Short mmCIF file of C-alpha atoms in Angstrom, two decimals:
data_model
loop_
_atom_site.label_atom_id
_atom_site.label_comp_id
_atom_site.label_asym_id
_atom_site.label_seq_id
_atom_site.Cartn_x
_atom_site.Cartn_y
_atom_site.Cartn_z
CA MET A 1 150.23 141.63 132.95
CA GLN A 2 147.65 142.04 134.90
CA ARG A 3 146.60 138.36 135.41
CA CYS A 4 149.96 137.49 137.14
CA LEU A 5 148.95 140.28 139.20
CA ASN A 6 145.73 138.72 139.94
CA ILE A 7 147.42 135.16 140.46
CA VAL A 8 150.03 136.66 143.09
CA THR A 9 147.54 138.70 144.58
CA ALA A 10 145.19 135.56 145.26
CA LEU A 11 148.46 133.26 146.53
CA LEU A 12 149.17 136.50 149.01
CA LEU A 13 145.44 136.23 150.12
CA LEU A 14 145.26 132.66 150.11
CA GLY A 15 148.46 132.85 152.66
CA GLN A 16 147.02 134.88 154.64
CA THR A 17 143.73 133.18 155.68
CA ILE A 18 145.57 130.18 156.02
CA ALA A 19 147.94 132.36 158.27
CA ASP A 20 144.78 133.33 159.85
CA ARG A 21 143.30 130.19 160.46
CA PRO A 22 143.40 128.95 164.20
CA TYR A 23 145.62 126.21 165.31
CA ASP A 24 143.38 122.66 165.27
CA GLU A 25 143.49 121.64 169.01
CA HIS A 26 142.70 117.85 167.38
CA ARG A 27 146.01 117.50 166.03
CA GLU A 28 148.05 114.50 167.78
CA ARG A 29 149.49 115.96 170.61
CA TYR A 30 152.35 113.40 171.34
CA SER A 31 153.61 114.74 174.73
CA SER A 32 150.33 115.50 176.25
CA SER A 33 150.03 111.64 176.96
CA THR A 34 151.77 107.47 177.07
CA VAL A 35 149.21 106.78 174.87
CA GLY A 36 150.47 109.67 172.35
CA LEU A 37 154.11 109.16 173.17
CA LEU A 38 153.68 105.56 172.67
CA LYS A 39 152.55 105.96 169.46
CA LEU A 40 155.02 108.54 168.66
CA LEU A 41 157.89 105.42 169.85
CA GLU A 42 156.27 103.19 167.13
CA LEU A 43 156.25 106.29 164.73
CA GLU A 44 160.01 106.28 165.10
CA MET A 45 160.73 103.21 164.91
CA GLN A 46 158.84 102.45 161.26
CA PHE A 47 161.47 105.26 160.87
CA ILE A 48 164.02 103.28 161.40
CA GLU A 49 162.67 100.76 159.87
CA ASN A 50 162.26 102.54 156.45
CA LEU A 51 165.49 103.81 156.49
CA LYS A 52 166.89 100.20 157.63
CA SER A 53 165.71 99.25 153.99
CA TYR A 54 166.26 101.95 152.32
CA THR A 55 170.43 101.43 153.41
CA ASP A 56 169.92 98.02 152.04
CA LEU A 57 168.94 99.04 148.72
CA LEU A 58 171.63 101.87 148.53
CA SER A 59 174.39 99.32 149.46
CA ALA A 60 172.96 96.77 147.14
CA LYS A 61 173.20 99.57 144.26
CA ALA A 62 176.49 100.53 145.84
CA ASN A 63 177.89 96.79 145.72
CA THR A 64 176.83 96.42 141.60
CA LEU A 65 178.30 99.58 140.93
CA GLN A 66 181.49 98.16 142.41
CA ASP A 67 181.34 95.18 140.61
CA PHE A 68 180.84 97.13 137.45
CA ILE A 69 183.82 99.16 138.38
CA ASP A 70 186.02 95.76 139.26
CA SER A 71 185.35 94.41 135.83
CA VAL A 72 186.48 97.15 134.00
CA ASP A 73 188.84 99.01 136.30
CA ARG A 74 192.44 99.69 133.98
CA GLY A 75 194.46 100.45 137.29
CA THR A 76 196.75 98.04 136.16
CA GLU A 77 198.07 99.55 133.04
CA LYS A 78 199.56 102.59 134.93
CA SER A 79 201.87 104.09 132.12
CA LEU A 80 202.14 104.96 128.53
CA THR A 81 203.67 101.91 127.16
CA GLU A 82 201.04 99.61 129.10
CA ARG A 83 198.04 101.98 127.58
CA GLU A 84 199.29 101.46 124.26
CA LYS A 85 199.46 97.83 124.51
CA TYR A 86 196.17 97.45 125.51
CA VAL A 87 194.56 99.13 122.97
CA SER A 88 196.60 98.12 120.23
CA ASN A 89 195.11 95.07 120.80
CA PRO A 90 192.08 94.74 118.54
CA LEU A 91 189.92 92.33 121.12
CA ASN A 92 190.69 94.93 124.13
CA ALA A 93 190.17 97.89 121.88
CA PHE A 94 186.54 96.98 120.29
CA GLY A 95 185.54 95.73 124.05
CA LEU A 96 186.25 98.95 124.69
CA MET A 97 184.39 100.97 121.72
CA ARG A 98 181.06 98.14 123.01
CA ARG A 99 181.09 99.40 126.87
CA THR A 100 181.74 102.94 125.96
CA HIS A 101 178.77 103.21 123.66
CA GLN A 102 176.53 100.97 124.58
CA ASP A 103 176.96 100.21 128.33
CA TRP A 104 178.27 104.02 129.71
CA PRO A 105 174.38 105.29 128.74
CA LYS A 106 172.55 102.39 130.63
CA TRP A 107 175.00 102.74 133.83
CA HIS A 108 174.34 106.95 133.87
CA ASN A 109 170.80 105.46 133.63
CA TYR A 110 171.23 103.65 136.45
CA ILE A 111 173.24 105.71 138.41
CA ASN A 112 170.53 108.29 137.69
CA ASN A 113 167.45 106.32 139.12
CA THR A 114 166.04 106.56 142.30
CA VAL A 115 166.87 103.96 144.64
CA GLY A 116 164.09 102.95 147.12
CA ARG A 117 161.42 105.19 145.78
CA GLY A 118 158.75 103.84 147.78
CA LYS A 119 160.51 103.97 150.87
CA VAL A 120 161.15 107.26 150.30
CA GLN A 121 157.46 107.68 149.66
CA SER A 122 156.84 106.33 153.21
CA LEU A 123 159.45 108.15 155.00
CA ASP A 124 157.27 111.46 153.68
CA ASP A 125 154.44 109.86 154.55
CA ILE A 126 155.60 109.35 158.80
CA LEU A 127 157.27 112.62 158.30
CA ALA A 128 154.08 114.65 157.63
CA LYS A 129 152.80 112.85 161.53
CA ALA A 130 156.01 113.85 163.23
CA PRO A 131 155.48 116.34 166.06
CA ASP A 132 154.31 120.15 165.25
CA SER A 133 156.11 122.96 166.78
CA GLN A 134 153.81 123.41 169.25
CA ASP A 135 153.59 119.28 170.98
CA MET A 136 157.40 120.31 170.80
CA LYS A 137 156.87 123.73 173.03
CA GLU A 138 154.83 121.59 175.38
CA ALA A 139 156.91 119.18 175.65
CA LEU A 140 159.86 121.81 176.61
CA VAL A 141 157.11 123.24 179.00
CA GLY A 142 157.13 119.81 180.60
CA MET A 143 160.11 119.04 181.25
CA GLN A 144 160.81 122.62 182.17
CA ARG A 145 157.68 121.94 185.12
CA ILE A 146 159.37 118.68 186.50
CA GLU A 147 162.64 120.57 186.65
CA ARG A 148 160.71 123.56 188.44
CA THR A 149 158.53 121.63 190.51
CA TYR A 150 160.68 118.53 191.81
CA GLY A 151 163.91 121.01 192.48
CA LEU A 152 165.95 118.99 189.95
CA GLN A 153 169.29 120.31 188.72
CA ALA A 154 170.62 120.46 184.87
CA TYR A 155 174.01 118.05 185.93
CA ASP A 156 171.61 115.12 187.28
CA LEU A 157 169.56 115.31 184.45
CA ALA A 158 171.61 115.70 181.80
CA LYS A 159 173.12 113.04 183.62
CA GLY A 160 170.45 110.81 183.73
CA ARG A 161 169.56 111.31 187.77
CA LEU A 162 166.19 111.98 188.65
CA GLN A 163 166.00 112.88 192.39
CA ASP A 164 167.78 109.92 194.10
CA ARG A 165 167.57 107.57 191.21
CA GLN A 166 169.78 106.94 188.66
CA TYR A 167 168.87 105.54 185.12
CA ASP A 168 171.05 104.15 181.78
CA THR A 169 169.81 107.27 179.76
CA GLN A 170 171.25 110.71 179.50
CA LEU A 171 170.41 113.17 177.14
CA SER A 172 172.14 114.46 174.23
CA ILE A 173 174.47 117.78 173.57
CA ARG A 174 171.70 118.85 171.30
CA ASP A 175 168.94 118.32 174.33
CA CYS A 176 170.83 120.34 176.34
CA LEU A 177 171.00 122.43 173.83
CA ALA A 178 166.92 122.82 173.72
CA LEU A 179 166.31 123.11 176.58
CA GLY A 180 169.05 126.01 177.41
CA GLN A 181 167.50 127.88 174.53
CA HIS A 182 163.81 127.28 175.58
CA LYS A 183 164.90 128.81 179.34
CA PHE A 184 166.74 131.63 177.71
CA GLN A 185 163.65 132.24 175.30
CA GLU A 186 161.34 132.36 178.60
CA GLY A 187 163.60 134.52 180.35
CA ASP A 188 164.64 132.10 183.33
CA TYR A 189 168.80 132.42 182.31
CA LEU A 190 169.56 131.08 185.50
CA ARG A 191 168.53 127.40 183.92
CA ALA A 192 169.41 128.96 180.64
CA SER A 193 173.33 129.10 182.10
CA LEU A 194 173.71 125.09 183.21
CA TRP A 195 171.75 123.87 180.11
CA TYR A 196 174.13 125.44 177.99
CA ARG A 197 176.79 124.73 180.52
CA MET A 198 175.84 120.75 180.02
CA ALA A 199 175.60 121.30 176.55
CA LEU A 200 179.22 122.47 176.74
CA LYS A 201 180.39 119.91 178.67
CA HIS A 202 178.95 117.36 176.69
CA GLU A 203 181.27 114.59 175.25
CA PRO A 204 181.93 114.54 171.90
CA GLU A 205 179.27 112.25 170.35
CA PRO A 206 180.24 109.59 167.64
CA ASN A 207 180.24 110.73 163.96
CA ALA A 208 179.74 114.49 165.23
CA GLU A 209 181.60 115.69 162.16
CA ILE A 210 179.07 114.03 159.89
CA PHE A 211 175.53 115.00 161.60
CA ASN A 212 176.81 118.12 162.14
CA GLU A 213 177.10 118.74 158.17
CA ILE A 214 173.47 117.30 158.37
CA LEU A 215 171.89 118.61 161.89
CA GLY A 216 173.92 121.91 162.09
CA ASP A 217 176.63 121.99 164.73
CA PRO A 218 175.23 122.53 168.38
CA LEU A 219 178.64 124.39 169.48
CA LYS A 220 177.99 127.56 167.35
CA ASP A 221 177.59 130.16 169.47
CA LEU A 222 177.04 127.98 172.48
CA LYS A 223 179.98 129.43 174.22
CA ARG A 224 179.03 133.46 173.42
CA ASN A 225 175.01 132.01 174.66
CA TYR A 226 176.45 130.75 177.66
CA ALA A 227 178.59 133.62 178.84
CA LYS A 228 175.18 135.44 178.28
CA ALA A 229 173.24 134.03 180.54
CA THR A 230 175.54 133.87 182.54
CA ILE A 231 175.88 137.49 183.02
CA ILE A 232 172.11 138.02 182.65
CA ASN A 233 171.38 136.24 185.87
CA GLY A 234 174.12 137.84 187.57
CA LEU A 235 173.22 141.15 186.58
CA MET A 236 169.05 140.12 187.79
CA ALA A 237 170.55 138.57 190.76
CA GLY A 238 172.71 141.55 191.93
CA ASN A 239 169.39 144.12 191.44
CA ARG A 240 166.14 142.36 191.39
CA SER A 241 163.98 145.75 189.86
CA ALA A 242 166.52 146.00 187.62
CA ASN A 243 164.48 146.61 183.83
CA ILE A 244 165.27 143.19 182.12
CA GLN A 245 165.23 145.24 178.66
CA GLU A 246 168.15 147.30 180.33
CA VAL A 247 169.91 144.36 181.18
CA LEU A 248 169.60 142.96 178.11
CA ASP A 249 171.14 145.94 176.35
CA ILE A 250 173.93 146.25 179.21
CA THR A 251 174.74 142.48 178.55
CA GLU A 252 174.95 143.10 174.61
CA GLU A 253 177.29 146.07 174.84
CA ALA A 254 179.64 144.60 177.25
CA MET A 255 179.69 141.45 175.13
CA LEU A 256 180.34 143.37 171.84
CA LYS A 257 183.01 145.17 173.95
CA SER A 258 184.96 141.88 175.02
CA SER A 259 187.65 140.21 172.64
CA PRO A 260 187.17 136.55 171.65
CA ALA A 261 190.02 136.55 174.42
CA GLU A 262 188.57 137.47 177.39
CA LEU A 263 185.11 135.85 176.31
CA ASP A 264 187.24 132.27 176.27
CA ALA A 265 189.01 133.59 179.60
CA LEU A 266 185.20 134.08 181.10
CA ILE A 267 183.89 130.34 179.95
CA THR A 268 187.17 128.61 180.89
CA GLU A 269 186.98 130.12 184.85
CA LEU A 270 183.27 128.86 184.39
CA LEU A 271 183.74 125.63 183.47
CA ASN A 272 186.88 125.04 185.77
CA GLN A 273 183.83 125.14 188.86
CA SER A 274 182.90 121.90 189.67
CA ASP A 275 178.94 121.50 188.97
CA ASP A 276 177.88 121.48 192.30
CA GLU A 277 179.64 124.48 193.52
CA MET A 278 178.16 125.95 190.26
CA ALA A 279 174.80 125.12 190.88
CA ARG A 280 175.08 126.14 194.87
CA GLU A 281 176.28 129.55 193.87
CA MET A 282 173.81 130.03 190.58
CA SER A 283 170.54 128.40 192.67
CA ALA A 284 171.31 131.37 195.64
CA SER A 285 168.70 133.45 193.63
CA GLU A 286 166.59 131.14 192.89
CA PRO A 287 163.68 132.13 194.59
CA SER A 288 161.81 129.76 197.71
CA PRO A 289 159.59 126.87 196.51
CA THR A 290 155.64 127.36 196.35
CA PRO A 291 153.28 125.98 198.29
CA TYR A 292 152.47 123.84 195.32
CA GLU A 293 156.19 122.81 195.00
CA ILE A 294 156.25 121.70 198.59
CA GLY A 295 153.37 119.55 198.24
CA CYS A 296 154.17 117.55 195.14
CA ARG A 297 157.68 117.08 196.80
CA GLY A 298 155.73 115.35 199.26
CA LEU A 299 156.92 118.03 202.09
CA TYR A 300 153.53 118.58 203.63
CA PRO A 301 153.80 117.90 207.55
CA LYS A 302 152.90 114.50 208.50
CA ARG A 303 149.57 113.94 209.82
CA THR A 304 148.80 112.41 212.96
CA ASN A 305 146.10 110.29 214.66
CA LEU A 306 145.38 108.57 210.96
CA VAL A 307 144.86 104.61 211.34
CA CYS A 308 144.54 102.32 208.58
CA ARG A 309 141.57 99.50 208.77
CA TYR A 310 138.89 97.19 206.97
CA ASN A 311 135.28 99.46 206.20
CA SER A 312 132.78 96.57 206.58
CA SER A 313 130.03 98.93 207.27
CA THR A 314 129.39 101.29 203.88
CA THR A 315 127.38 98.39 202.65
CA PRO A 316 126.11 95.26 203.75
CA PHE A 317 128.32 93.24 200.65
CA LEU A 318 131.06 94.27 202.73
CA ARG A 319 130.58 92.13 205.69
CA LEU A 320 131.76 89.71 203.33
CA ALA A 321 134.46 91.36 201.96
CA PRO A 322 135.31 94.35 204.15
CA LEU A 323 138.22 96.68 202.25
CA LYS A 324 140.87 98.09 202.81
CA MET A 325 140.58 101.86 203.90
CA GLU A 326 143.75 104.18 204.86
CA GLU A 327 142.46 107.38 206.42
CA VAL A 328 143.87 110.78 205.08
CA ASN A 329 142.60 113.57 206.69
CA HIS A 330 139.90 113.73 209.12
CA ASP A 331 138.23 116.99 208.38
CA PRO A 332 137.69 117.19 205.48
CA TYR A 333 137.12 113.80 205.23
CA ILE A 334 139.29 112.49 202.63
CA VAL A 335 140.17 108.11 202.54
CA MET A 336 142.34 106.05 200.59
CA TYR A 337 141.51 102.74 199.70
CA HIS A 338 143.54 99.82 198.51
CA GLU A 339 143.06 96.69 196.37
CA VAL A 340 139.85 98.41 194.86
CA LEU A 341 141.22 98.14 190.94
CA PHE A 342 142.10 94.96 189.58
CA ASP A 343 145.06 93.91 186.82
CA GLY A 344 141.79 92.70 183.82
CA GLU A 345 139.48 95.45 184.63
CA ILE A 346 142.64 98.24 183.88
CA GLU A 347 143.52 96.38 181.19
CA GLU A 348 140.12 97.13 179.88
CA LEU A 349 140.14 100.59 181.01
CA LYS A 350 142.72 100.96 179.06
CA LYS A 351 141.14 99.64 176.03
CA GLN A 352 139.06 103.54 176.11
CA SER A 353 142.22 105.14 174.91
CA LYS A 354 141.33 104.41 171.40
CA ASN A 355 138.72 107.08 172.10
CA MET A 356 140.93 109.40 173.89
CA ILE A 357 140.57 113.08 173.00
CA ASN A 358 142.93 116.04 173.42
CA GLY A 359 141.81 117.52 177.32
CA PHE A 360 142.04 121.16 178.20
CA PRO A 361 141.95 123.10 181.52
CA GLU A 362 139.46 125.99 180.20
CA PRO A 363 137.15 126.74 177.38
CA GLN A 364 138.39 127.69 174.05
CA GLN A 365 138.74 130.89 173.38
CA GLU A 366 139.51 132.54 169.86
CA ASN A 367 142.80 132.95 168.14
CA LYS A 368 144.16 131.31 171.63
CA ILE A 369 146.14 127.73 171.92
CA ARG A 370 145.53 125.95 175.41
CA GLN A 371 147.63 123.59 176.90
CA VAL A 372 146.46 120.52 176.48
CA ILE A 373 146.90 118.53 180.64
CA ALA A 374 146.25 114.89 179.32
CA ARG A 375 144.55 112.51 177.27
CA HIS A 376 140.84 111.55 178.26
CA ALA A 377 137.53 109.70 177.12
CA TRP A 378 134.37 108.93 178.79
CA TRP A 379 133.52 105.82 179.36
CA TRP A 380 129.82 105.36 178.76
CA GLU A 381 129.69 101.77 176.77
CA GLN A 382 128.02 99.33 179.89
CA THR A 383 129.88 96.09 179.74
CA PRO A 384 130.52 93.92 183.32
CA THR A 385 133.63 95.35 183.86
CA ARG A 386 132.70 99.10 184.30
CA ALA A 387 129.57 97.39 185.83
CA ARG A 388 131.80 95.92 188.92
CA ILE A 389 133.74 99.19 189.32
CA TYR A 390 130.06 100.98 189.56
CA GLN A 391 129.32 98.62 192.46
CA ARG A 392 132.91 98.96 194.21
CA ILE A 393 132.29 102.83 193.62
CA THR A 394 129.12 102.46 196.05
CA ASP A 395 130.63 100.09 198.23
CA ILE A 396 133.19 103.04 198.74
CA THR A 397 130.82 106.06 199.03
CA GLY A 398 127.67 104.40 200.26
CA PHE A 399 125.96 106.87 197.82
CA ARG A 400 123.56 104.93 194.73
CA LEU A 401 125.36 105.72 190.54
CA PHE A 402 123.23 104.85 187.80
CA ALA A 403 124.50 103.36 184.99
CA GLU A 404 123.92 105.87 182.42
CA GLU A 405 126.37 108.01 184.43
CA GLU A 406 130.00 109.04 182.76
CA LEU A 407 133.17 107.21 184.28
CA ASN A 408 136.28 109.47 182.52
CA VAL A 409 139.56 108.21 181.82
CA ALA A 410 142.20 110.21 181.69
CA ASN A 411 146.34 109.71 180.88
CA TYR A 412 148.96 111.99 181.88
CA GLY A 413 152.26 112.44 180.02
CA LEU A 414 155.69 114.03 179.31
CA GLY A 415 154.98 116.99 182.56
CA THR A 416 151.73 117.46 182.22
CA VAL A 417 149.38 118.50 185.19
CA PHE A 418 146.11 119.65 185.76
CA GLY A 419 147.11 123.20 187.72
CA PRO A 420 144.49 123.89 191.23
CA HIS A 421 141.15 123.14 190.81
CA TYR A 422 137.51 122.64 192.54
CA ASP A 423 135.57 119.87 190.67
CA TYR A 424 132.69 122.28 191.16
CA THR A 425 132.53 125.99 189.65
CA PRO A 426 132.40 128.66 192.63
CA GLU A 427 131.45 131.30 190.11
CA ASN A 428 128.75 129.95 189.07
CA TYR A 429 127.82 127.26 191.12
CA GLU A 430 123.90 126.66 191.60
CA THR A 431 122.35 124.04 194.09
CA GLY A 432 119.55 124.12 191.74
CA TRP A 433 120.54 122.58 188.59
CA PHE A 434 119.44 118.97 187.58
CA LEU A 435 121.74 116.85 188.86
CA GLY A 436 122.71 119.27 191.89
CA GLY A 437 126.91 119.85 192.55
CA PRO A 438 129.51 117.43 192.43
CA LEU A 439 129.41 115.94 195.93
CA VAL A 440 132.19 113.49 195.91
CA THR A 441 134.87 112.75 193.81
CA ILE A 442 136.44 109.44 193.73
CA ILE A 443 140.14 108.66 191.57
CA LEU A 444 141.13 105.12 190.88
CA TYR A 445 144.51 105.24 189.73
CA ALA A 446 144.95 102.80 187.00
CA GLY A 447 148.66 103.10 186.43
CA ASP A 448 152.21 102.58 187.88
CA VAL A 449 154.01 105.90 188.63
CA ALA A 450 157.70 105.07 190.54
CA GLN A 451 158.22 108.82 191.04
CA GLY A 452 155.73 112.08 191.01
CA GLY A 453 152.15 111.97 189.80
CA ALA A 454 150.84 113.23 193.45
CA THR A 455 147.34 114.49 194.18
CA ILE A 456 147.28 117.75 196.72
CA PHE A 457 145.14 119.85 198.28
CA PRO A 458 147.27 122.86 198.90
CA LEU A 459 144.83 124.59 201.07
CA ILE A 460 145.11 121.80 203.87
CA ASN A 461 148.42 121.00 203.04
CA ILE A 462 147.52 117.04 201.76
CA THR A 463 149.60 114.98 198.96
CA VAL A 464 148.62 111.56 198.12
CA PHE A 465 150.98 109.34 196.15
CA PRO A 466 149.29 107.39 193.40
CA ARG A 467 149.14 103.51 194.13
CA LYS A 468 147.94 101.17 191.10
CA GLY A 469 144.56 99.68 191.99
CA SER A 470 143.73 102.29 194.66
CA ALA A 471 141.40 104.92 195.35
CA LEU A 472 141.63 108.33 196.35
CA PHE A 473 137.85 109.40 198.15
CA TRP A 474 137.04 112.73 199.27
CA PHE A 475 133.81 115.65 198.98
CA ASN A 476 133.48 118.69 197.99
CA LEU A 477 130.65 119.83 198.96
CA PHE A 478 128.77 120.40 202.67
CA ASP A 479 125.95 117.70 203.45
CA ASP A 480 124.04 120.97 202.92
CA GLY A 481 125.19 121.91 199.52
CA GLU A 482 127.49 124.42 199.63
CA PRO A 483 131.04 124.36 198.20
CA ASP A 484 133.90 123.49 200.52
CA PRO A 485 136.59 125.79 199.52
CA ARG A 486 139.30 123.17 200.85
CA SER A 487 138.40 120.42 197.86
CA LEU A 488 141.02 122.86 195.78
CA HIS A 489 143.17 119.79 194.39
CA SER A 490 145.86 119.61 191.55
CA SER A 491 147.60 117.25 189.65
CA CYS A 492 151.69 117.31 190.09
CA PRO A 493 154.05 116.40 186.60
CA VAL A 494 154.89 112.72 187.00
CA ILE A 495 158.61 112.05 187.07
CA VAL A 496 158.83 108.17 185.72
CA GLY A 497 155.43 106.07 185.42
CA ASP A 498 152.61 105.93 183.88
CA ARG A 499 149.58 108.09 185.47
CA TRP A 500 146.04 106.54 185.01
CA ILE A 501 143.46 107.43 186.18
CA LEU A 502 139.67 107.10 186.37
CA SER A 503 137.77 109.69 187.54
CA LYS A 504 134.09 109.93 188.94
CA TRP A 505 132.19 113.17 190.37
CA ILE A 506 128.81 111.56 192.28
CA HIS A 507 126.63 114.74 192.17
CA MET A 508 123.96 115.77 195.35
CA VAL A 509 120.71 115.30 194.11
CA PRO A 510 120.63 111.61 193.53
CA GLN A 511 122.00 111.01 197.19
CA MET A 512 119.40 112.95 198.95
CA PHE A 513 117.28 110.01 200.81
CA ILE A 514 120.97 108.64 201.66
CA MET A 515 122.23 111.56 203.17
CA PRO A 516 122.38 112.24 206.54
CA CYS A 517 119.58 115.20 207.60
CA ILE A 518 121.68 117.79 209.27
CA PRO A 519 124.37 119.48 207.23
CA ARG A 520 127.66 118.12 208.21
CA LYS A 521 128.93 121.70 208.65
CA LEU A 522 126.46 122.94 210.53
CA LEU A 523 127.11 119.94 212.82
CA SER A 524 130.90 121.47 212.83
CA GLN A 525 129.42 125.02 214.61
CA LYS A 526 127.57 122.85 216.50
CA GLU A 527 130.80 121.34 218.30
#
């Protein structure tokens, strides 16, 4: 007895130890990048191919059993007289005895023998690589970020409309339900209500009854949840200072007192409203877009007195092959260079994806799961392509680079962003450290981004949309080495596209004999 108690105690302690272990941040996060999502797509293709092979084996087994059934089916001897006549023939009687004695056990073994055991094991192996709950949570957060940042409506997203473009894909009823449940848990009852509404209005899916037995019925409790989210949102909109717990209690009490017929009547009334009417009515309570959201939507005021020209003066080489330069802002100085990264170079750059790891916006903290902002890798290998890119960065900036300096390759995924940040650290900034602060940042865009994915500077109202092959260049420091707070910048979530970037930070100390002697900040003060 004591031995059993010791085993139980050990198992409980083991379970507690496993539960207390920190989350492994090196685990696969498919949603963090298109590189990861491609892996997940390939994994699903493997899953389907194994299922096809498995169903082929099942089908072959079913056909074999059907052949056996056809060979012995006594459906023609239906009456007692016919059956008596059959068994009174010694040939039939002996065949019946032999089959039932010798063949039945073998057919029973055949039925019990697991078909496609190897395929089942392969499916187990694939399932072990499926996204975990944290990855799924980040995918939900990514979708929420896209929806909020760009002011997209649930009824558009559900039907495949992204901004002003219609795509030939739609969300399933379970997709809509998952988004609604996530928003309800996050306390966003307005959007939860709209997503529940889209799930309720979804057309029945093919083979719904069979799939529901396996996957669960998505309509179970859906009407009740829709009514609950709508009521909570209405109460909160009517009294913004209301205590959320009190509102939840009032809503729960009201729903308990309501009859099923009353709830059905409320839901029917809500569903009879058009999607546009419902969205207008409910979005009246939404807050105004933030400066970040305005920037990501490309709604900052347009700049004037900006020109596009060929730059032929930064280095002597540019006299032979000037670069296309577009002014983005004069003070602080921000420019965009076009056609500076070519397809062959981009292909080599993307080969760094095999070394990519999860990228985080903050240092690791105990017992805290950090959100991944992208996948990234440091490109250290010195190749002719890397050397050409370094030379091109020198042609763009006029600053010297060393072959040993790093390049950072990053790839973004489903709604992932790098929030507002400086490329220097204001709290810990020191001008005397080895290379000095990051004087300049240059970002080379290496992917096609059809919608979204801009780089914004929220303090100076600048939005720059990525263009494959172009490079964005700005200063983080004044010429005297002091930080320029206007360099605060952020990425916006990609709506549609593949955001690959190559980043280079050019530090101050190696440029001391190249930079102008008079600090730019002092020049602006003199003016």
